[in-house]
GROMACS .gro file of C-alpha atoms in nm:
model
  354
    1UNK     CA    1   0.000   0.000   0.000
    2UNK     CA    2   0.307   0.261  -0.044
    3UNK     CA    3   0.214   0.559  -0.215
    4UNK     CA    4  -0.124   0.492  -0.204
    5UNK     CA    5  -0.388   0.824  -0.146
    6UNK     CA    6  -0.595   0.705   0.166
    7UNK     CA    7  -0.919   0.944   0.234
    8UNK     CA    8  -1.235   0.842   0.485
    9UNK     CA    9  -1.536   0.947   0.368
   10UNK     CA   10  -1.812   0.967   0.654
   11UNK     CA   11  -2.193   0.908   0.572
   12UNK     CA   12  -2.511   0.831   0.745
   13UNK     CA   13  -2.770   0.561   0.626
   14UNK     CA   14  -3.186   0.622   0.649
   15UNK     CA   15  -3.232   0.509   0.987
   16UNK     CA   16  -2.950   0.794   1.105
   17UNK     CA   17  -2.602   0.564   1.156
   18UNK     CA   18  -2.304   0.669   1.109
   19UNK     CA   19  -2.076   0.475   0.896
   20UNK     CA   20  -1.759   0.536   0.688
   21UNK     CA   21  -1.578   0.433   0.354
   22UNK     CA   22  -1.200   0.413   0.327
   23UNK     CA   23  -1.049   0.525  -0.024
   24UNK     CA   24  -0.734   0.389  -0.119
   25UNK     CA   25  -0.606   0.490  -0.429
   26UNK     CA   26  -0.291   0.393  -0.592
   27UNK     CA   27  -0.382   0.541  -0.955
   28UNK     CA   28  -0.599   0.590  -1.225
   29UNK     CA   29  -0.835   0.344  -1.326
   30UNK     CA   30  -1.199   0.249  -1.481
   31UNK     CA   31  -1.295   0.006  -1.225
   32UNK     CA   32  -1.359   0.076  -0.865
   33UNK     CA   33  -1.370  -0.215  -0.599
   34UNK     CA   34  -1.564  -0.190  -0.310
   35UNK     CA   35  -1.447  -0.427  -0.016
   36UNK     CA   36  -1.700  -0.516   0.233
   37UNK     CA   37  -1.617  -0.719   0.603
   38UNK     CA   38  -1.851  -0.949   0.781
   39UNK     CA   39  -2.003  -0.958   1.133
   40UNK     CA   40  -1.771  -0.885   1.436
   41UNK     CA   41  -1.493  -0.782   1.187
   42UNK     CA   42  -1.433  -0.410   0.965
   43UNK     CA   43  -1.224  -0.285   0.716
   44UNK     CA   44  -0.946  -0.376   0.891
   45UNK     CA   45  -0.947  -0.724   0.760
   46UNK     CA   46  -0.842  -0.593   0.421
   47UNK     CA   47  -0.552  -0.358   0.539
   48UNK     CA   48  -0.339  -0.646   0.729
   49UNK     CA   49   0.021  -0.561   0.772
   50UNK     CA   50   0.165  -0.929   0.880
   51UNK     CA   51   0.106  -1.023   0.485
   52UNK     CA   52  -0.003  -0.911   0.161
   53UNK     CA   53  -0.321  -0.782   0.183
   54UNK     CA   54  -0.589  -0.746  -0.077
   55UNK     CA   55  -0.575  -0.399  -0.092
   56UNK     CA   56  -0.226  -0.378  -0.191
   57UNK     CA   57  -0.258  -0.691  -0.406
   58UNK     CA   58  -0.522  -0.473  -0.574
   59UNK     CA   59  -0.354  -0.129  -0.639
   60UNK     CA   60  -0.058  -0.308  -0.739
   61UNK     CA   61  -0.210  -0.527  -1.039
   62UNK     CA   62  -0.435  -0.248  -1.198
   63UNK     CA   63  -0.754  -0.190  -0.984
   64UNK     CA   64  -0.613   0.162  -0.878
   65UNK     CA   65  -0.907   0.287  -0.661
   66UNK     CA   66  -0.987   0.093  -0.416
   67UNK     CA   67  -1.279   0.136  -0.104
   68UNK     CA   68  -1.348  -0.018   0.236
   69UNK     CA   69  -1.687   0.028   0.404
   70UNK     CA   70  -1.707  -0.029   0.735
   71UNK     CA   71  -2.106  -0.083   0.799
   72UNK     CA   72  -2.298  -0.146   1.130
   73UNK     CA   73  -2.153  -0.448   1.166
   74UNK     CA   74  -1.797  -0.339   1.176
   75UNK     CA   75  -1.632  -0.375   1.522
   76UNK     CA   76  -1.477  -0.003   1.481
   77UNK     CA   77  -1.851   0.084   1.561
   78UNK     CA   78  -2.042   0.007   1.929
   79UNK     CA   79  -2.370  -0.079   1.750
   80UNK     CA   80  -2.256  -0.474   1.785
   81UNK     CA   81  -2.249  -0.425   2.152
   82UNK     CA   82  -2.598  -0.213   2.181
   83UNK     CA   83  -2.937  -0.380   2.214
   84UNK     CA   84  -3.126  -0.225   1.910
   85UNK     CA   85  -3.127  -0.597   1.728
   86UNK     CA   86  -3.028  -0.485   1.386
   87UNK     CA   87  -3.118  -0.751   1.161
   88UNK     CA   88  -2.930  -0.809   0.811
   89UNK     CA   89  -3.269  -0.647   0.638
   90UNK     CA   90  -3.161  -0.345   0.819
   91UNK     CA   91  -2.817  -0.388   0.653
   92UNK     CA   92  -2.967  -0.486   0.305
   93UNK     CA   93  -3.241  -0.157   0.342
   94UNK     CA   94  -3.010   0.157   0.468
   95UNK     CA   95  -2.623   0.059   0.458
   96UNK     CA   96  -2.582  -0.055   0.100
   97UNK     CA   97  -2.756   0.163  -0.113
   98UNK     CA   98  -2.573   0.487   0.113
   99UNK     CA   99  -2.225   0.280   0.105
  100UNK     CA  100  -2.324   0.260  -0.314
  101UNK     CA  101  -2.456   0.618  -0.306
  102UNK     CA  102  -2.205   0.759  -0.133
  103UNK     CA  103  -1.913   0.618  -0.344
  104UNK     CA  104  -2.126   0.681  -0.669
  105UNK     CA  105  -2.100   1.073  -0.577
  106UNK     CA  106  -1.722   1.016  -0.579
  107UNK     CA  107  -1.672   0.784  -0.898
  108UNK     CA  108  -1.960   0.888  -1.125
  109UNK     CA  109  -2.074   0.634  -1.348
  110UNK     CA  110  -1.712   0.386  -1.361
  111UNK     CA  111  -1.735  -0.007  -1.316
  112UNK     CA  112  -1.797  -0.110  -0.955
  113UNK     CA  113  -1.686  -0.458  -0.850
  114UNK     CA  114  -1.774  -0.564  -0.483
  115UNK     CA  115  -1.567  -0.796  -0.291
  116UNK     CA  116  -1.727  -0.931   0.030
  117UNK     CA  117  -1.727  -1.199   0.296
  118UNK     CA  118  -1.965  -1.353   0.549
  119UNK     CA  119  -2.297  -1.214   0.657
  120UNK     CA  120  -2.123  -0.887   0.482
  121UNK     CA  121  -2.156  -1.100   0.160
  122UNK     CA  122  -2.497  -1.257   0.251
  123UNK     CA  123  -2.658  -0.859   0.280
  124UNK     CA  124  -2.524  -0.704   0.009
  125UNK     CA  125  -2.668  -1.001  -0.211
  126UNK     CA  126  -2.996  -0.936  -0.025
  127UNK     CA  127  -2.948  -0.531  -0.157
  128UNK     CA  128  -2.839  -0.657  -0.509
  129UNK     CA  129  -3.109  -0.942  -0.540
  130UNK     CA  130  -3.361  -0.752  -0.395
  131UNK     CA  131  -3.313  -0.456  -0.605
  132UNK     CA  132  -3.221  -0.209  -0.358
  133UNK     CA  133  -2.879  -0.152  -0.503
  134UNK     CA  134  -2.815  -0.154  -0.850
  135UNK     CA  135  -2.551  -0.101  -1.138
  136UNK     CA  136  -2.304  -0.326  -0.982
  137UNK     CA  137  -2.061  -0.489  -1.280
  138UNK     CA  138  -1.976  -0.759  -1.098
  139UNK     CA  139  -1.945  -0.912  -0.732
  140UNK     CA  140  -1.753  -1.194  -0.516
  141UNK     CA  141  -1.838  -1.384  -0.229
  142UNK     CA  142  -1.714  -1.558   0.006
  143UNK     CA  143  -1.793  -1.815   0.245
  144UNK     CA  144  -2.197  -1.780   0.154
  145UNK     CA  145  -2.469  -1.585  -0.003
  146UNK     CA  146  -2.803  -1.605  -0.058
  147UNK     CA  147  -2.881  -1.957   0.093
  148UNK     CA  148  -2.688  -1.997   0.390
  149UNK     CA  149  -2.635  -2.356   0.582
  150UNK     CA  150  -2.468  -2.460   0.903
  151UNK     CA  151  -2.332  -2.788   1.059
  152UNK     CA  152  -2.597  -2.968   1.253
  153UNK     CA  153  -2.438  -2.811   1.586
  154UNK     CA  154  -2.435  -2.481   1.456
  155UNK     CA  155  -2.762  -2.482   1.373
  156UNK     CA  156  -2.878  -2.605   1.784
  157UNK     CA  157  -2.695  -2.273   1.865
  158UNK     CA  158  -2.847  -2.092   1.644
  159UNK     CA  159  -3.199  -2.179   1.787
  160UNK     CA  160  -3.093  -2.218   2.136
  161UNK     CA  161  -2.802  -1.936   2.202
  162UNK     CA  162  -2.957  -1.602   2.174
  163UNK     CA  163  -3.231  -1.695   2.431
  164UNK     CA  164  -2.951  -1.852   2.661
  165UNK     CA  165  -2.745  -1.609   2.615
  166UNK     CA  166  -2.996  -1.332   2.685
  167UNK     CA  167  -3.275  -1.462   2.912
  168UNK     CA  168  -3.019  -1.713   3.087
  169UNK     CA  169  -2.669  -1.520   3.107
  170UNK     CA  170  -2.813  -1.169   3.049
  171UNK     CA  171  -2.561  -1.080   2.792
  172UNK     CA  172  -2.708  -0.946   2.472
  173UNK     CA  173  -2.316  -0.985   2.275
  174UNK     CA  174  -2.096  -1.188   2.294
  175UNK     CA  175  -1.695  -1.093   2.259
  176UNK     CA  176  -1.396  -1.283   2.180
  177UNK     CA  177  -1.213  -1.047   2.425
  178UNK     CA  178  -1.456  -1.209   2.730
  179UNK     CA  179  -1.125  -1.437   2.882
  180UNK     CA  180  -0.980  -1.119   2.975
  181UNK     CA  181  -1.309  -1.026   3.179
  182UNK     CA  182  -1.289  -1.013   3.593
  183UNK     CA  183  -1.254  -1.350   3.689
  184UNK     CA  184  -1.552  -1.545   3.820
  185UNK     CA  185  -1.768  -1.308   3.638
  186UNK     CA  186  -2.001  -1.435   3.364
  187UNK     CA  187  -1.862  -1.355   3.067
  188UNK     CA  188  -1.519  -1.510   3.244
  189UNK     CA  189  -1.680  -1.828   3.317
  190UNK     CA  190  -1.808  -1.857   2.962
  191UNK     CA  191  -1.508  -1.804   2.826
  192UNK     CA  192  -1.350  -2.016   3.057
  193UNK     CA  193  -1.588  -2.321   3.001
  194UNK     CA  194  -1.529  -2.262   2.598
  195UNK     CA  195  -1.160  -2.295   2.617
  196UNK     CA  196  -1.206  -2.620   2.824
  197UNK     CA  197  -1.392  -2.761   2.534
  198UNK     CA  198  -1.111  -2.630   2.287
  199UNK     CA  199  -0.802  -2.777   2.317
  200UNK     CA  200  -0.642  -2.729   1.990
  201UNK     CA  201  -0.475  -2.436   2.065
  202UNK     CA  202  -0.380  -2.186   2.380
  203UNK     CA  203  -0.576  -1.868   2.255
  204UNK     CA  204  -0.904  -1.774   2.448
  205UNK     CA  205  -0.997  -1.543   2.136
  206UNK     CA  206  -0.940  -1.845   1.890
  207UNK     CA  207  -1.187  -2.071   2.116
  208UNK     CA  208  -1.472  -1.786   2.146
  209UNK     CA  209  -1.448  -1.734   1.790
  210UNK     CA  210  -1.530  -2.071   1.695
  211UNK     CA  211  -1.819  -2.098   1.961
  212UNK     CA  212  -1.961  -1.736   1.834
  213UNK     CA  213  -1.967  -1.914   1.437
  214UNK     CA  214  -1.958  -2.281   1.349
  215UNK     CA  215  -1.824  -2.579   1.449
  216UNK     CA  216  -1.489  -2.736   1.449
  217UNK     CA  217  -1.142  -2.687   1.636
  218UNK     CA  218  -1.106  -2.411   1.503
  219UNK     CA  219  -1.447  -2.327   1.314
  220UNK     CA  220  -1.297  -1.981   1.112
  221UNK     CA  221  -0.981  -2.090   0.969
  222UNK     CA  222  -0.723  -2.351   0.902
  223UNK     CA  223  -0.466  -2.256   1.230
  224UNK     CA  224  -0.200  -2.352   0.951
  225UNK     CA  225  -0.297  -2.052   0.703
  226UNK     CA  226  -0.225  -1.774   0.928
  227UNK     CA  227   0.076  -1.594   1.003
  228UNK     CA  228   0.188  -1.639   1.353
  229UNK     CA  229   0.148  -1.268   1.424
  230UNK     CA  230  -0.237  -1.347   1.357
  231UNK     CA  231  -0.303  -1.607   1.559
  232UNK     CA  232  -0.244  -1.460   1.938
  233UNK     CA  233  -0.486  -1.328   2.140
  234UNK     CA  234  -0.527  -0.944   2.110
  235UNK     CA  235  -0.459  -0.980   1.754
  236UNK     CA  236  -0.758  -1.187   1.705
  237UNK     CA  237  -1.006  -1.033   1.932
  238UNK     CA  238  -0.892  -0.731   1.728
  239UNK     CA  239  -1.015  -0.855   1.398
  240UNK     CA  240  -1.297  -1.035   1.497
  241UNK     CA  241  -1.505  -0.877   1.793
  242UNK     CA  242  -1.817  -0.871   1.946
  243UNK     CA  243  -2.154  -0.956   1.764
  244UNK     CA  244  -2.464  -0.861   1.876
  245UNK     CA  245  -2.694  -1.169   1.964
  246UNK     CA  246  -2.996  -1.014   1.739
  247UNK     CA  247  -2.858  -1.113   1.421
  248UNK     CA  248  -2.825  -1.472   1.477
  249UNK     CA  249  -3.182  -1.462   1.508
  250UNK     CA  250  -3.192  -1.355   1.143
  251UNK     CA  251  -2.922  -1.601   1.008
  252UNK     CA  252  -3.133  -1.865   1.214
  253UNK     CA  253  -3.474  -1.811   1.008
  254UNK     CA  254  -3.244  -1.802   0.745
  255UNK     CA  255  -3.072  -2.128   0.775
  256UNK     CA  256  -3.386  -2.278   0.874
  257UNK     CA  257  -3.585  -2.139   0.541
  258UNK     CA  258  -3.258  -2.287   0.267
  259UNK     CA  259  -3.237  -1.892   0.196
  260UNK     CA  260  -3.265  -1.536   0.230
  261UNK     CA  261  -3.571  -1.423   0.409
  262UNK     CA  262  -3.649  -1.131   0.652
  263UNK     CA  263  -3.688  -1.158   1.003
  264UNK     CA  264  -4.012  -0.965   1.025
  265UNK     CA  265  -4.197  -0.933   0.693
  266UNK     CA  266  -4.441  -0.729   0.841
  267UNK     CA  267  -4.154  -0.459   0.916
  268UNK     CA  268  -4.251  -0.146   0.712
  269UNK     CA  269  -3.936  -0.011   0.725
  270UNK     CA  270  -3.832  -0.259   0.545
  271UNK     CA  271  -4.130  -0.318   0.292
  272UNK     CA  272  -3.939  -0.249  -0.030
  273UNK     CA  273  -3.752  -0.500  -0.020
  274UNK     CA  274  -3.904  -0.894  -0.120
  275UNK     CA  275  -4.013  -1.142   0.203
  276UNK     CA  276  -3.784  -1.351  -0.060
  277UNK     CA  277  -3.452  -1.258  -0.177
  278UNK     CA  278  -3.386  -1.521  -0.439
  279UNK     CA  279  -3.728  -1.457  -0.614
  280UNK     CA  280  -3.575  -1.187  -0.850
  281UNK     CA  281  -3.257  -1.326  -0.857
  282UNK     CA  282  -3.269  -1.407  -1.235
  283UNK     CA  283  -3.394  -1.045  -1.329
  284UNK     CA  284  -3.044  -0.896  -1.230
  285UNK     CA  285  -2.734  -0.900  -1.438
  286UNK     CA  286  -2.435  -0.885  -1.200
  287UNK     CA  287  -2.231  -1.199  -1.283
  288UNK     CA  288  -2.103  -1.345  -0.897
  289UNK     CA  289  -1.765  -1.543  -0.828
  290UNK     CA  290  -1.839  -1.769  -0.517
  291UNK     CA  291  -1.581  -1.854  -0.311
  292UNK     CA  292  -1.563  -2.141  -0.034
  293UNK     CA  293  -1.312  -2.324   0.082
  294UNK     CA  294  -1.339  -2.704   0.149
  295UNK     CA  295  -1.291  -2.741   0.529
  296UNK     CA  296  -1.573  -2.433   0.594
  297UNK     CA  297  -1.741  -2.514   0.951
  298UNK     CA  298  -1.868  -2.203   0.937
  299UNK     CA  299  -2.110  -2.204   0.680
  300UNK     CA  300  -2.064  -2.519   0.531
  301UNK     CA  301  -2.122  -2.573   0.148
  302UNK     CA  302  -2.354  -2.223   0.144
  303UNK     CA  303  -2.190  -2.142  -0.172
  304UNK     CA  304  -2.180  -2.383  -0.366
  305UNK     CA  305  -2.571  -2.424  -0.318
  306UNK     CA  306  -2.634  -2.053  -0.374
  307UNK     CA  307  -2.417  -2.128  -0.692
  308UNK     CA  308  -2.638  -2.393  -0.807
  309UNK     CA  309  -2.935  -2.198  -0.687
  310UNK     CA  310  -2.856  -1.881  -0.876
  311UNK     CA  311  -2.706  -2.113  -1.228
  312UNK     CA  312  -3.078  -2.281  -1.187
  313UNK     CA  313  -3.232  -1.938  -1.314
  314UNK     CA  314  -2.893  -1.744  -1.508
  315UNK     CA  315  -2.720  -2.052  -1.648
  316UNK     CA  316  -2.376  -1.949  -1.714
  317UNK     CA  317  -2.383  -1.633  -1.585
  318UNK     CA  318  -2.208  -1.704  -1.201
  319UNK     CA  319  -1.923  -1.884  -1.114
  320UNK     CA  320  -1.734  -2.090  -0.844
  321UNK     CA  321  -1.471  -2.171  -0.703
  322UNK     CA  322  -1.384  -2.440  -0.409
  323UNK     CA  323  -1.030  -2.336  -0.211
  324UNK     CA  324  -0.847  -2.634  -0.162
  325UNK     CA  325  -0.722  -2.648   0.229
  326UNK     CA  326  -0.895  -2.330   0.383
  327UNK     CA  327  -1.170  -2.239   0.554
  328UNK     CA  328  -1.416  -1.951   0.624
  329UNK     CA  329  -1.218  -1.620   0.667
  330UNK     CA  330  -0.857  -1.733   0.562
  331UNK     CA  331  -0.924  -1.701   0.192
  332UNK     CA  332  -0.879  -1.336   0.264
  333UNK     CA  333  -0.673  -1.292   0.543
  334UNK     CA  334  -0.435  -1.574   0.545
  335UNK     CA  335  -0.049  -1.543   0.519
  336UNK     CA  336  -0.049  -1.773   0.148
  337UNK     CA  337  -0.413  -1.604   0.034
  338UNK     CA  338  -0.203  -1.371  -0.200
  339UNK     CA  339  -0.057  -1.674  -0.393
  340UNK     CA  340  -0.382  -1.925  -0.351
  341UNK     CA  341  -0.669  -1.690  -0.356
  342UNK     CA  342  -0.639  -1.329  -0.473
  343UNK     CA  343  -0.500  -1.456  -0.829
  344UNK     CA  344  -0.867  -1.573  -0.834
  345UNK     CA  345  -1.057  -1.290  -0.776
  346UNK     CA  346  -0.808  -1.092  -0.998
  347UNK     CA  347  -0.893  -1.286  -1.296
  348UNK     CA  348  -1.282  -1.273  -1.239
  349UNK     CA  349  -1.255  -0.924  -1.194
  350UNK     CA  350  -1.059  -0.792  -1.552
  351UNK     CA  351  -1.279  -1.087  -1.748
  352UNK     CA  352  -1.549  -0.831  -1.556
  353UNK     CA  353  -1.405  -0.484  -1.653
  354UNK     CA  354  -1.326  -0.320  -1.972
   0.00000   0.00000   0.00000
C-alpha cells in the first residue's frame, strides 16, 4: 500500500447511523472495488500488515481505486455491543444503497466490483437481489450468499443461544475479548468453560471465535494458514469482535428457510424489499464469483448451493470456485491467500471490466 492516497469518507444511512468508507487509491483506473467485512470484523481485515493484503494486491495489479466500508456491523462501531437488534434487512435496506450512493457521488458512473465476505456477503446479495442496489458490474463472495447452511451443531446454537445467552446469562453480545473479563464473572466463566472444550490451541480469542460461528477446532480458519502474528490473542479479538446476539436470530430463520428471508416481513421499514430474496434473482445482471473453501465449519457448502441456486435461473452467468485447504475467513486474510486466492478474484474481476 506505499504511495497509495488514503481518504475516509463519513456518511449516514436512512435510519440515522453513522458509517464510513475508506479510499485507497494507488492510480488511475476504470474500475472501482468496493471491499466489504462481515459480522464482528471491519475494514481492517483488508488492510493487514503481517502479509499481503488485498488492498495492496489490488492497487498493485491495476484496480487503482480501491474502497473499504465499514457498515454497522464493523467492530470499529459500538452498535454490535448495543441492544437495538439490527437484523441483516436493516443492513440490506439503509447501509448498501448509502455505502453505493455515497461512493457513486465520488466515482460517477465507472465499473464497480464488490468484494465481500460472510454475513457482509450474505446482505449485500440481499441489496443486489432484492433490487435495492443496483448497477453493480460484478461481485464476489465468500464463504456464503443467498442460501446460507450450518453444521448440525451450529444450527442447535443458532436456535438455542440467543435466548440462553440473553434470558439465561443476560448478555445481549458476545466478545472474543470475554477471557480477559474479571474472573468469576459471567462472561469469564463462559469463556472459561469454551476454552475447556477447545483444546487445539492456547488462545481464548481463537476458542470464542469458533463458539460465536460454526463448528470445528477451530471453526474460522485452518490454524496452519495464518501468520503467527495473527493467531495470538489481542490480535484476534482485534479482527474479529463482538456480535450482537440479534442477528443470529436472522441467520437462524435463514438457515432454517434454505435462503434469504427477513426476520419480520411485516416490518414497514423494510417493505421495499421482497419477504424472498432469491425470487428476482434471475432479473439482475451482476455476474457473482463464489468462493468457499473445502474445510468451511462455518457455513458449510452455502456457496456452492447458492451457486447452483442462482445457475438454476442465469445458467452461465455465475461462477465458483472451491479453495483447496482453507476455511471460512482465511481465503482473505491468510499469510499464502495472496498466492492461492487473490490470483482468483483478480482474474474474475478484468474478465469483468473493460
Amino acid at each position: 500500500m506505499s504511495g497509495a492516497e488514503v481518504s475516509v469518507h463519513p456518511f449516514s444511512t436512512g435510519d440515522e447511523l453513522g458509517l464510513t468508507l475508506t479510499r485507497f487509491r494507488g492510480g488511475e483506473c476504470d474500475d472501482v472495488v468496493l471491499l466489504v467485512h462481515g459480522l464482528t470484523s471491519s475494514s481492517d481485515m483488508f488492510v493487514m500488515p503481517e502479509h499481503r493484503n488485498l488492498v495492496t494486491h489490488l492497487l498493485e495489479n491495476g484496480f487503482g481505486d480501491v474502497w473499504a466500508l465499514d457498515f454497522r456491523m464493523s467492530n470499529r462501531f459500538p452498535y454490535n455491543m448495543e441492544t437495538r437488534r439490527h437484523t441483516l434487512d436493516d443492513i440490506a435496506a439503509f447501509d448498501h444503497p448509502a455505502a453505493v450512493g455515497e461512493l457513486r457521488r465520488h466515482v460517477g458512473a465507472r465499473r464497480i466490483h464488490v468484494i465481500a465476505h460472510c454475513l457482509g456477503s450474505v446482505s449485500f446479495q440481499m441489496s443486489l437481489f432484492g433490487g435495492a442496489v443496483g448497477g453493480i458490474t460484478s461481485m464476489v463472495a465468500n464463504s456464503v450468499g443467498l442460501t446460507p447452511r450450518v453444521h448440525p451443531w451450529a444450527r442447535m446454537k443458532l436456535a438455542a443461544g440467543p435466548a440462553l445467552l440473553e434470558h439465561v446469562l443476560g448478555l445481549s453480545y458476545i466478545d472474543p475479548r470475554f477471557a480477559g473479563a474479571p474472573p468469576l464473572t459471567r462472561r469469564w466463566l463462559l469463556a472459561r468453560l469454551v476454552s475447556f472444550l477447545h483444546p487445539e490451541c492456547r488462545e481464548p480469542a481463537c476458542h470464542m471465535q469458533s463458539f460465536m460461528w460454526g463448528s470445528g477446532r477451530p471453526a474460522m480458519y485452518r490454524h496452519r494458514n495464518l501468520a503467527p502474528d495473527t493467531h495470538v490473542h489481542e490480535r484476534l479479538a482485534d479482527l474479529n469482535g463482538a456480535a450482537d446476539v440479534g442477528y443470529y436470530r436472522h441467520v437462524g430463520r435463514m438457515v432454517r428457510a434454505g435462503r434469504a428471508v427477513k426476520c419480520d416481513p411485516g416490518e414497514p421499514a423494510h417493505a421495499a424489499l421482497p419477504d424472498d430474496y432469491l425470487a428476482g434473482a434471475a432479473a439482475v445482471p451482476t455476474p457473482v464469483l463464489f468462493l468457499t473453501g473445502d474445510h468451511n465449519d462455518v457455513f458449510t457448502d452455502s456457496n456452492i448451493v447458492c451457486h447452483r441456486e442462482l445457475s438454476a435461473r442465469a445458467p452461465g452467468r455465475h461462477e465458483l470456485q472451491i479453495l483447496p485447504g482453507y476455511g471460512h475467513i482465511d481465503p482473505l486474510i491468510g499469510r499464502n491467500a495472496h498466492v492461492d486466492v487473490f490470483p482468483r478474484i483478480l482474474d474474475f474481476l478484468k474478465r469483468h471490466s473493460g
